[in-house]
Amino acid sequence: MSSVSPTKRIAIFGSTGSIGTQALEVIAANPDKFSVEVLTCNGNDEVLIRQALQFNPNIVVVGDETKYKIVKEALASTTIKVFAGEKALEEVAAMDVYDIMLAAIVGYAGLKPTLTAINAGKVIALANKETLVVAGDIIMQTAIEKRVPIIPVDSEHSAIFQCLVGEMRNPIEKIILTASGGPFLGRKTNYLVNVKREHALQHPNWNMGAKISIDSATLMNKGLEMIEAKWLFNLRPDQIQVLIHPQSIIHSMVQFEDGSIKAQMGLPDMKLPIQYALAFPKRIKNSFPRCDFRKFNNLTFDEPDLRTFRNLVLAVEALNKGGNLACIMNAANEIAVYAFLRNKIGFLEMTDVVEKTMEKVSFLPKPSLEQYYESDGEARSFAADMIKL
Ligand code: NAD
Ligand code: MG
């Protein structure tokens, strides 16, 4: 017997980015399972218009209000509603026109729409890790209160989530978060001091947006992911181990109390965790290339180099101390990455900016949401002043 399940109505917040466009490929391949109801972007009107004409959503939102007219005119012959501005992102997140939000905006900007969606009872497929880094306690608490599932899209967290299926009564001893090591694996500070934007943007295994590519090169990405894992899986800091695994075949592992370790594996392709999150609890047949272990017969593992990649040390400090420290770290990092991408500061200076900002902005052990917003603002202006942005 075949049962027909209803189509899931998807809202992609950040549809023009790396995750957003790959999600649309997954949806296009499964029109019987998913429909696109909301598409949003910041300023990339051209891509947004093309996506809207192809997928015919109910609503599009362009964050940058100066692009409203262009988008509105381009979609004039359709029934697609067009909104613009930061507030509109939140308003649409609360609307009763979709079932699942794919949170794929990059950075702090994703926090408010995601929190609004949780409050509106929407299922969240979470790519935007910064949301949990900034205000993980409030996000998870609200999700519990609203009975909203948060399904990770980040490949490591999707791996852990997949390892935990069927294990809900079995406590986790620890998780092993794998890291490719990024484009500068094995390099030392004397090399990194001269690294430029173009070089840092070249990731060996993944093709991603600019911000996460730089975060992968500095290992801040892995630091953010440790904090993301703490909140998603309710872990103590000492239960989270980072392991360098340059081939990116094992996407992460869970060790249980009997010492048994489960891993989730596959070729590095974000479409798989995106598809898994959208289709959960089902798996969908696809034609993505398969991992052939006869070709990957040399999986290697190593300790991260904490002397060179000090961002990881800073992230562990934020993980251990809690409060608003991860929020401060994230804000300073967003400013530092922005400055590095514009050739305003060097590669290693990014870590200095983050470290000094973490020292200077006042620590709050149990911030309210409002205080998280304030800490973010304070950290941004401190970091920007330091760089003279
Ligand atoms: P990206 O830069 O390619 O895309 C970002 C999207 O967010 C774009 O649609 C952009 O228009 C939108 N956006 C940016 N700033 C905005 C703002 N101020 N207001 C509203 N919208 C805004 O980024 P990405 O690589 O797709 O990453 C998205 C998120 O997913 C990040 O949090 C990243 O850490 C996470 N993630 C990405 C990957 C990957 O492979 N790309 C893997 C794991 C996790
Ligand atoms: Mg990841």
Coordinates of N, CA, C and O in Angstrom, one line a residue, residues 48-198:
L48 N 17.2 36.3 -6.8 CA 15.9 36.2 -6.2 C 14.8 36.2 -7.2 O 13.9 35.3 -7.2
I49 N 14.9 37.1 -8.2 CA 13.9 37.2 -9.2 C 13.8 35.9 -10.1 O 12.8 35.3 -10.3
R50 N 15.0 35.4 -10.4 CA 15.1 34.2 -11.2 C 14.5 33.0 -10.4 O 13.7 32.2 -11.0
Q51 N 14.8 32.9 -9.2 CA 14.3 31.8 -8.3 C 12.7 32.0 -8.2 O 12.0 31.0 -8.3
A52 N 12.3 33.2 -8.1 CA 10.8 33.4 -7.9 C 10.1 33.0 -9.2 O 9.0 32.3 -9.1
L53 N 10.6 33.3 -10.3 CA 10.0 33.0 -11.6 C 10.0 31.5 -11.8 O 9.0 30.9 -12.3
Q54 N 11.0 30.8 -11.3 CA 11.1 29.4 -11.5 C 10.2 28.6 -10.5 O 9.5 27.7 -10.9
F55 N 10.1 29.1 -9.2 CA 9.4 28.3 -8.2 C 8.1 28.8 -7.8 O 7.4 28.2 -7.1
N56 N 7.7 30.0 -8.3 CA 6.5 30.6 -8.0 C 6.0 30.5 -6.6 O 5.0 30.0 -6.2
P57 N 6.8 31.2 -5.7 CA 6.4 31.1 -4.2 C 5.2 32.1 -4.0 O 4.8 32.8 -4.8
N58 N 4.7 32.0 -2.8 CA 3.6 32.9 -2.3 C 4.2 34.3 -2.1 O 3.6 35.3 -2.5
I59 N 5.4 34.3 -1.4 CA 6.0 35.6 -1.0 C 7.5 35.6 -1.2 O 8.1 34.6 -1.1
V60 N 8.0 36.7 -1.6 CA 9.5 36.9 -1.6 C 9.8 38.2 -0.7 O 9.0 39.1 -0.7
V61 N 10.9 38.1 0.0 CA 11.3 39.3 0.7 C 12.8 39.6 0.4 O 13.6 38.7 0.3
V62 N 13.0 40.9 0.1 CA 14.3 41.3 -0.2 C 14.7 42.2 1.0 O 14.0 43.2 1.3
G63 N 15.8 41.8 1.7 CA 16.2 42.6 2.9 C 16.6 44.0 2.6 O 16.2 45.0 3.3
D64 N 17.3 44.2 1.5 CA 17.7 45.6 1.1 C 16.6 46.3 0.5 O 16.2 46.0 -0.7
E65 N 16.1 47.3 1.2 CA 14.9 48.0 0.7 C 15.1 48.7 -0.6 O 14.1 49.0 -1.3
T66 N 16.3 49.1 -0.9 CA 16.5 49.8 -2.2 C 16.3 48.9 -3.4 O 16.2 49.4 -4.5
K67 N 16.2 47.6 -3.1 CA 16.0 46.7 -4.3 C 14.5 46.4 -4.5 O 14.1 45.6 -5.4
Y68 N 13.6 46.9 -3.6 CA 12.2 46.6 -3.6 C 11.6 46.8 -5.0 O 10.9 45.9 -5.6
K69 N 11.8 48.0 -5.6 CA 11.2 48.4 -6.8 C 11.5 47.4 -7.9 O 10.7 47.0 -8.7
I70 N 12.8 47.1 -8.0 CA 13.3 46.2 -9.1 C 12.6 44.9 -9.0 O 12.1 44.3 -10.0
V71 N 12.5 44.3 -7.8 CA 11.9 43.0 -7.6 C 10.4 43.1 -7.9 O 9.9 42.2 -8.6
K72 N 9.8 44.1 -7.4 CA 8.3 44.3 -7.5 C 8.0 44.4 -9.0 O 7.1 43.7 -9.5
E73 N 8.7 45.1 -9.8 CA 8.5 45.3 -11.2 C 8.7 44.0 -12.0 O 7.9 43.6 -12.8
A74 N 9.8 43.3 -11.6 CA 10.1 42.1 -12.3 C 9.1 41.0 -12.1 O 8.9 40.1 -13.0
L75 N 8.4 41.1 -11.0 CA 7.4 40.0 -10.7 C 5.9 40.6 -10.8 O 5.0 39.9 -10.4
A76 N 5.8 41.7 -11.5 CA 4.5 42.4 -11.6 C 3.5 41.5 -12.3 O 2.3 41.5 -12.0
S77 N 3.9 40.7 -13.3 CA 2.9 39.8 -14.0 C 2.6 38.5 -13.2 O 1.8 37.7 -13.8
T78 N 3.1 38.4 -12.0 CA 2.8 37.2 -11.3 C 1.9 37.5 -10.1 O 1.6 38.7 -9.8
T79 N 1.5 36.5 -9.3 CA 0.7 36.8 -8.1 C 1.6 36.8 -6.8 O 1.1 36.8 -5.7
I80 N 2.9 36.7 -7.0 CA 3.9 36.7 -5.9 C 3.9 38.0 -5.2 O 4.0 39.0 -5.8
K81 N 3.7 37.9 -3.8 CA 3.8 39.1 -3.0 C 5.2 39.5 -2.7 O 6.0 38.6 -2.4
V82 N 5.5 40.8 -2.8 CA 6.9 41.2 -2.6 C 7.0 42.1 -1.4 O 6.2 43.1 -1.3
F83 N 7.8 41.8 -0.4 CA 8.1 42.7 0.7 C 9.6 43.0 0.8 O 10.4 42.3 0.2
A84 N 9.9 44.1 1.5 CA 11.3 44.5 1.7 C 11.6 44.9 3.1 O 10.7 45.4 3.8
G85 N 12.8 44.8 3.5 CA 13.3 45.3 4.8 C 13.4 44.2 5.8 O 12.9 43.2 5.8
E86 N 14.2 44.6 6.8 CA 14.5 43.7 7.9 C 13.3 43.3 8.7 O 13.1 42.1 9.0
K87 N 12.4 44.2 8.9 CA 11.2 43.9 9.7 C 10.3 42.9 8.9 O 9.7 42.1 9.5
A88 N 10.3 43.1 7.6 CA 9.4 42.2 6.8 C 9.9 40.8 6.9 O 9.1 39.8 6.8
L89 N 11.2 40.6 7.0 CA 11.7 39.2 7.2 C 11.1 38.6 8.4 O 10.7 37.4 8.4
E90 N 11.0 39.3 9.5 CA 10.4 38.8 10.7 C 8.9 38.6 10.6 O 8.3 37.6 11.0
E91 N 8.2 39.6 9.9 CA 6.8 39.5 9.8 C 6.4 38.2 8.9 O 5.5 37.5 9.3
V92 N 7.2 38.0 7.9 CA 6.9 36.9 7.0 C 7.2 35.6 7.7 O 6.5 34.6 7.6
A93 N 8.2 35.6 8.6 CA 8.6 34.4 9.3 C 7.4 33.9 10.2 O 7.3 32.8 10.6
A94 N 6.6 34.9 10.6 CA 5.5 34.6 11.5 C 4.2 34.2 10.8 O 3.2 33.8 11.4
M95 N 4.2 34.3 9.4 CA 3.0 34.1 8.7 C 2.6 32.6 8.5 O 3.5 31.7 8.4
D96 N 1.3 32.4 8.4 CA 0.8 31.0 8.4 C 0.8 30.5 6.9 O -0.2 30.1 6.4
V97 N 1.9 30.6 6.2 CA 1.9 30.2 4.8 C 2.9 29.1 4.5 O 3.1 28.7 3.4
Y98 N 3.6 28.6 5.6 CA 4.6 27.6 5.4 C 4.7 26.6 6.6 O 4.2 27.0 7.7
D99 N 5.3 25.5 6.4 CA 5.5 24.5 7.5 C 6.9 24.5 8.1 O 7.1 24.4 9.3
I100 N 7.9 24.5 7.2 CA 9.3 24.4 7.6 C 10.1 25.6 7.1 O 10.0 26.0 6.0
M101 N 10.8 26.2 8.1 CA 11.8 27.3 7.7 C 13.2 26.6 7.5 O 13.7 26.0 8.4
L102 N 13.7 26.8 6.3 CA 15.2 26.5 6.2 C 15.9 27.8 6.5 O 15.8 28.8 5.8
A103 N 16.5 27.8 7.7 CA 17.2 29.0 8.2 C 18.6 29.1 7.6 O 19.5 28.4 8.1
A104 N 18.7 29.8 6.5 CA 20.0 29.8 5.7 C 20.5 31.2 5.4 O 21.3 31.4 4.5
I105 N 20.1 32.1 6.3 CA 20.7 33.4 6.3 C 22.1 33.3 7.0 O 22.2 32.4 7.9
V106 N 23.1 34.0 6.6 CA 24.4 33.9 7.2 C 24.5 34.9 8.4 O 24.0 36.1 8.2
G107 N 25.0 34.5 9.5 CA 25.4 35.4 10.6 C 24.2 35.8 11.5 O 23.1 35.2 11.5
Y108 N 24.5 36.8 12.3 CA 23.6 37.3 13.4 C 22.2 37.7 12.7 O 21.2 37.6 13.4
A109 N 22.2 38.1 11.5 CA 21.0 38.5 10.8 C 20.0 37.5 10.8 O 18.8 37.7 10.6
G110 N 20.4 36.2 10.9 CA 19.4 35.1 10.9 C 18.6 34.9 12.2 O 17.6 34.2 12.2
L111 N 19.1 35.5 13.3 CA 18.6 35.2 14.6 C 17.1 35.6 14.8 O 16.3 34.7 15.1
K112 N 16.8 36.8 14.4 CA 15.4 37.3 14.7 C 14.3 36.5 13.9 O 13.3 36.1 14.4
P113 N 14.5 36.4 12.5 CA 13.5 35.6 11.8 C 13.4 34.2 12.3 O 12.3 33.7 12.4
T114 N 14.5 33.6 12.7 CA 14.5 32.2 13.2 C 13.7 32.1 14.5 O 12.8 31.2 14.7
L115 N 14.0 33.0 15.4 CA 13.3 33.0 16.7 C 11.8 33.3 16.5 O 10.9 32.7 17.1
T116 N 11.5 34.2 15.5 CA 10.1 34.4 15.2 C 9.4 33.2 14.7 O 8.3 32.9 15.1
A117 N 10.1 32.4 13.9 CA 9.5 31.2 13.3 C 9.3 30.2 14.4 O 8.2 29.5 14.4
I118 N 10.2 30.1 15.3 CA 10.0 29.1 16.5 C 8.8 29.5 17.3 O 8.0 28.7 17.6
N119 N 8.7 30.8 17.6 CA 7.6 31.3 18.3 C 6.2 31.0 17.6 O 5.2 30.9 18.2
A120 N 6.3 31.0 16.3 CA 5.1 30.7 15.5 C 4.9 29.2 15.3 O 4.0 28.8 14.6
G121 N 5.7 28.4 15.9 CA 5.5 26.9 15.9 C 6.0 26.2 14.6 O 5.6 25.1 14.3
K122 N 6.9 26.9 13.9 CA 7.4 26.3 12.6 C 8.5 25.3 12.9 O 9.3 25.6 13.8
V123 N 8.6 24.2 12.1 CA 9.7 23.3 12.2 C 10.9 24.1 11.6 O 10.8 24.8 10.6
I124 N 12.1 24.0 12.2 CA 13.3 24.7 11.8 C 14.3 23.7 11.2 O 14.7 22.8 11.9
A125 N 14.7 23.9 10.0 CA 15.9 23.2 9.4 C 17.0 24.2 9.5 O 17.0 25.2 8.8
L126 N 17.9 24.0 10.4 CA 18.8 25.1 10.8 C 20.2 24.9 10.2 O 21.0 24.0 10.5
A127 N 20.5 25.9 9.2 CA 21.9 26.0 8.7 C 22.6 27.1 9.5 O 23.8 27.0 9.7
N128 N 21.8 28.1 9.8 CA 22.4 29.3 10.4 C 22.9 29.1 11.9 O 22.2 29.3 12.8
K129 N 24.1 28.6 12.0 CA 24.7 28.2 13.3 C 24.8 29.4 14.2 O 24.8 29.2 15.4
E130 N 25.1 30.6 13.6 CA 25.3 31.8 14.5 C 24.1 32.0 15.4 O 24.3 32.5 16.5
T131 N 22.9 31.7 15.0 CA 21.7 31.8 15.8 C 21.9 31.1 17.2 O 21.6 31.7 18.2
L132 N 22.4 29.9 17.1 CA 22.6 29.1 18.4 C 23.9 29.6 19.1 O 23.9 29.6 20.4
V133 N 24.9 30.1 18.4 CA 26.1 30.6 19.1 C 25.7 31.9 19.9 O 26.1 32.1 21.0
V134 N 24.9 32.7 19.3 CA 24.5 34.0 19.9 C 23.6 33.8 21.1 O 23.9 34.3 22.2
A135 N 22.5 33.0 21.0 CA 21.5 32.9 22.0 C 21.0 31.5 22.1 O 19.8 31.3 22.2
G136 N 21.9 30.5 22.2 CA 21.5 29.1 22.2 C 20.5 28.8 23.3 O 19.6 28.0 23.1
D137 N 20.7 29.3 24.5 CA 19.8 29.0 25.6 C 18.4 29.4 25.3 O 17.4 28.6 25.5
I138 N 18.2 30.6 24.9 CA 16.9 31.2 24.6 C 16.2 30.4 23.4 O 15.1 30.1 23.5
I139 N 17.0 30.2 22.4 CA 16.5 29.5 21.2 C 16.0 28.1 21.6 O 14.9 27.7 21.3
M140 N 16.8 27.3 22.3 CA 16.4 25.9 22.7 C 15.3 25.9 23.6 O 14.4 25.1 23.5
Q141 N 15.3 26.8 24.6 CA 14.2 26.9 25.6 C 12.9 27.2 24.9 O 11.9 26.6 25.2
T142 N 12.9 28.2 24.0 CA 11.7 28.6 23.2 C 11.2 27.4 22.4 O 10.0 27.1 22.3
A143 N 12.2 26.7 21.8 CA 11.8 25.5 20.9 C 11.1 24.5 21.8 O 10.1 23.8 21.3
I144 N 11.6 24.2 23.0 CA 11.0 23.2 23.9 C 9.6 23.7 24.2 O 8.7 22.9 24.1
E145 N 9.5 24.9 24.6 CA 8.2 25.4 25.0 C 7.1 25.4 23.9 O 6.0 25.0 24.1
K146 N 7.6 25.6 22.7 CA 6.7 25.6 21.5 C 6.6 24.3 20.9 O 6.0 24.1 19.8
R147 N 7.3 23.3 21.4 CA 7.4 22.0 20.8 C 7.8 22.0 19.4 O 7.2 21.3 18.5
V148 N 8.8 22.8 19.1 CA 9.3 22.9 17.7 C 10.6 22.1 17.5 O 11.5 22.3 18.3
P149 N 10.6 21.2 16.6 CA 11.9 20.5 16.3 C 12.9 21.4 15.6 O 12.5 22.1 14.7
I150 N 14.1 21.3 16.0 CA 15.2 22.0 15.3 C 16.1 21.0 14.7 O 16.7 20.2 15.4
I151 N 16.0 20.9 13.4 CA 16.7 19.8 12.7 C 18.0 20.4 12.1 O 17.9 21.3 11.3
P152 N 19.2 19.9 12.5 CA 20.4 20.6 12.0 C 20.6 20.3 10.5 O 20.3 19.2 10.0
V153 N 21.2 21.3 9.8 CA 21.6 21.2 8.4 C 23.1 21.1 8.3 O 23.6 20.5 7.4
D154 N 23.8 21.8 9.2 CA 25.2 21.7 9.3 C 25.6 20.3 9.2 O 25.1 19.4 10.0
S155 N 26.6 19.9 8.3 CA 26.8 18.5 8.1 C 27.2 17.7 9.3 O 26.8 16.6 9.5
E156 N 28.0 18.3 10.2 CA 28.5 17.6 11.4 C 27.3 17.3 12.3 O 27.2 16.2 12.9
H157 N 26.5 18.3 12.4 CA 25.4 18.2 13.4 C 24.3 17.3 12.8 O 23.6 16.5 13.5
S158 N 24.1 17.3 11.5 CA 23.2 16.4 10.8 C 23.7 14.9 11.0 O 23.0 14.0 11.3
A159 N 25.1 14.8 11.0 CA 25.6 13.5 11.2 C 25.3 13.0 12.6 O 24.9 11.8 12.8
I160 N 25.5 13.8 13.6 CA 25.3 13.5 15.0 C 23.8 13.1 15.2 O 23.4 12.1 15.8
F161 N 22.9 14.0 14.6 CA 21.5 13.8 14.7 C 21.1 12.5 14.1 O 20.3 11.7 14.6
Q162 N 21.7 12.1 12.9 CA 21.4 10.8 12.3 C 21.9 9.7 13.1 O 21.2 8.6 13.2
C163 N 23.0 9.8 13.8 CA 23.6 8.8 14.7 C 22.6 8.6 15.9 O 22.6 7.5 16.5
L164 N 21.9 9.6 16.3 CA 21.1 9.5 17.5 C 19.7 8.9 17.2 O 18.9 8.7 18.2
V165 N 19.3 8.8 15.9 CA 18.0 8.2 15.6 C 17.9 6.8 16.3 O 18.8 6.0 16.1
G166 N 16.9 6.6 17.1 CA 16.7 5.3 17.7 C 17.5 5.2 19.1 O 17.5 4.2 19.7
E167 N 18.2 6.3 19.5 CA 19.0 6.2 20.7 C 18.6 7.2 21.7 O 19.3 7.5 22.6
M168 N 17.3 7.6 21.7 CA 16.9 8.7 22.5 C 17.0 8.4 24.0 O 17.2 9.3 24.8
R169 N 16.9 7.1 24.4 CA 17.1 6.7 25.8 C 18.5 6.5 26.2 O 18.8 6.2 27.4
N170 N 19.4 6.5 25.3 CA 20.8 6.2 25.6 C 21.7 7.5 25.7 O 21.8 8.2 24.7
P171 N 22.2 7.7 26.9 CA 23.0 9.0 27.0 C 24.2 9.0 26.1 O 24.8 7.9 25.8
I172 N 24.6 10.1 25.7 CA 25.8 10.3 24.9 C 27.0 10.4 25.9 O 26.9 11.1 26.8
E173 N 28.1 9.7 25.6 CA 29.3 9.9 26.4 C 30.0 11.1 25.8 O 30.4 12.0 26.6
K174 N 30.3 11.1 24.5 CA 30.8 12.3 23.9 C 30.5 12.3 22.4 O 30.1 11.3 21.8
I175 N 30.7 13.4 21.8 CA 30.6 13.5 20.3 C 32.0 13.8 19.8 O 32.8 14.5 20.5
I176 N 32.3 13.3 18.6 CA 33.5 13.6 17.9 C 33.2 14.4 16.7 O 32.6 13.9 15.7
L177 N 33.5 15.7 16.8 CA 33.2 16.6 15.7 C 34.3 16.7 14.7 O 35.4 17.1 15.1
T178 N 34.1 16.2 13.5 CA 35.2 16.2 12.6 C 35.4 17.5 11.9 O 34.4 18.2 11.7
A179 N 36.6 17.8 11.5 CA 37.0 19.1 10.8 C 37.9 18.7 9.7 O 38.9 18.0 9.9
S180 N 37.7 19.4 8.5 CA 38.6 19.1 7.4 C 40.0 19.7 7.7 O 41.0 19.3 7.2
G181 N 40.0 20.8 8.5 CA 41.2 21.5 8.7 C 41.3 22.7 7.8 O 42.2 23.6 8.0
G182 N 40.5 22.8 6.8 CA 40.4 24.0 5.9 C 41.6 24.0 5.0 O 42.5 23.1 4.9
P183 N 41.7 25.1 4.2 CA 42.8 25.2 3.2 C 44.2 25.3 3.8 O 45.2 25.1 3.0
F184 N 44.3 25.7 5.0 CA 45.6 25.9 5.6 C 46.0 24.9 6.6 O 46.9 25.1 7.5
L185 N 45.5 23.7 6.5 CA 45.9 22.6 7.4 C 47.4 22.3 7.3 O 47.9 22.2 6.2
G186 N 48.0 22.3 8.4 CA 49.4 22.0 8.5 C 50.3 23.2 8.4 O 51.5 23.2 8.6
R187 N 49.7 24.4 8.0 CA 50.5 25.6 7.9 C 50.7 26.2 9.3 O 49.9 26.0 10.2
K188 N 51.8 27.0 9.4 CA 52.1 27.7 10.7 C 51.9 29.2 10.5 O 51.7 29.7 9.4
T189 N 52.1 29.9 11.7 CA 51.8 31.4 11.7 C 52.7 32.1 10.7 O 52.2 33.1 10.1
N190 N 53.9 31.7 10.5 CA 54.8 32.5 9.6 C 54.2 32.4 8.2 O 54.5 33.3 7.4
Y191 N 53.5 31.4 7.8 CA 52.8 31.3 6.5 C 51.5 32.1 6.5 O 51.2 32.9 5.6
L192 N 50.7 31.9 7.6 CA 49.4 32.5 7.6 C 49.4 34.0 7.7 O 48.4 34.7 7.2
V193 N 50.5 34.6 8.2 CA 50.6 36.1 8.3 C 50.4 36.7 6.9 O 49.9 37.8 6.8
N194 N 50.8 36.1 5.9 CA 50.7 36.7 4.5 C 49.5 36.2 3.7 O 49.4 36.6 2.5
V195 N 48.7 35.4 4.3 CA 47.6 34.8 3.5 C 46.6 35.9 3.1 O 46.2 36.8 3.8
K196 N 46.1 35.8 1.8 CA 45.2 36.8 1.3 C 43.8 36.2 1.1 O 43.6 35.0 1.1
R197 N 42.8 37.1 0.9 CA 41.4 36.7 0.7 C 41.2 35.6 -0.3 O 40.5 34.6 0.0
E198 N 41.7 35.7 -1.5 CA 41.4 34.8 -2.6 C 41.9 33.4 -2.2 O 41.2 32.4 -2.4

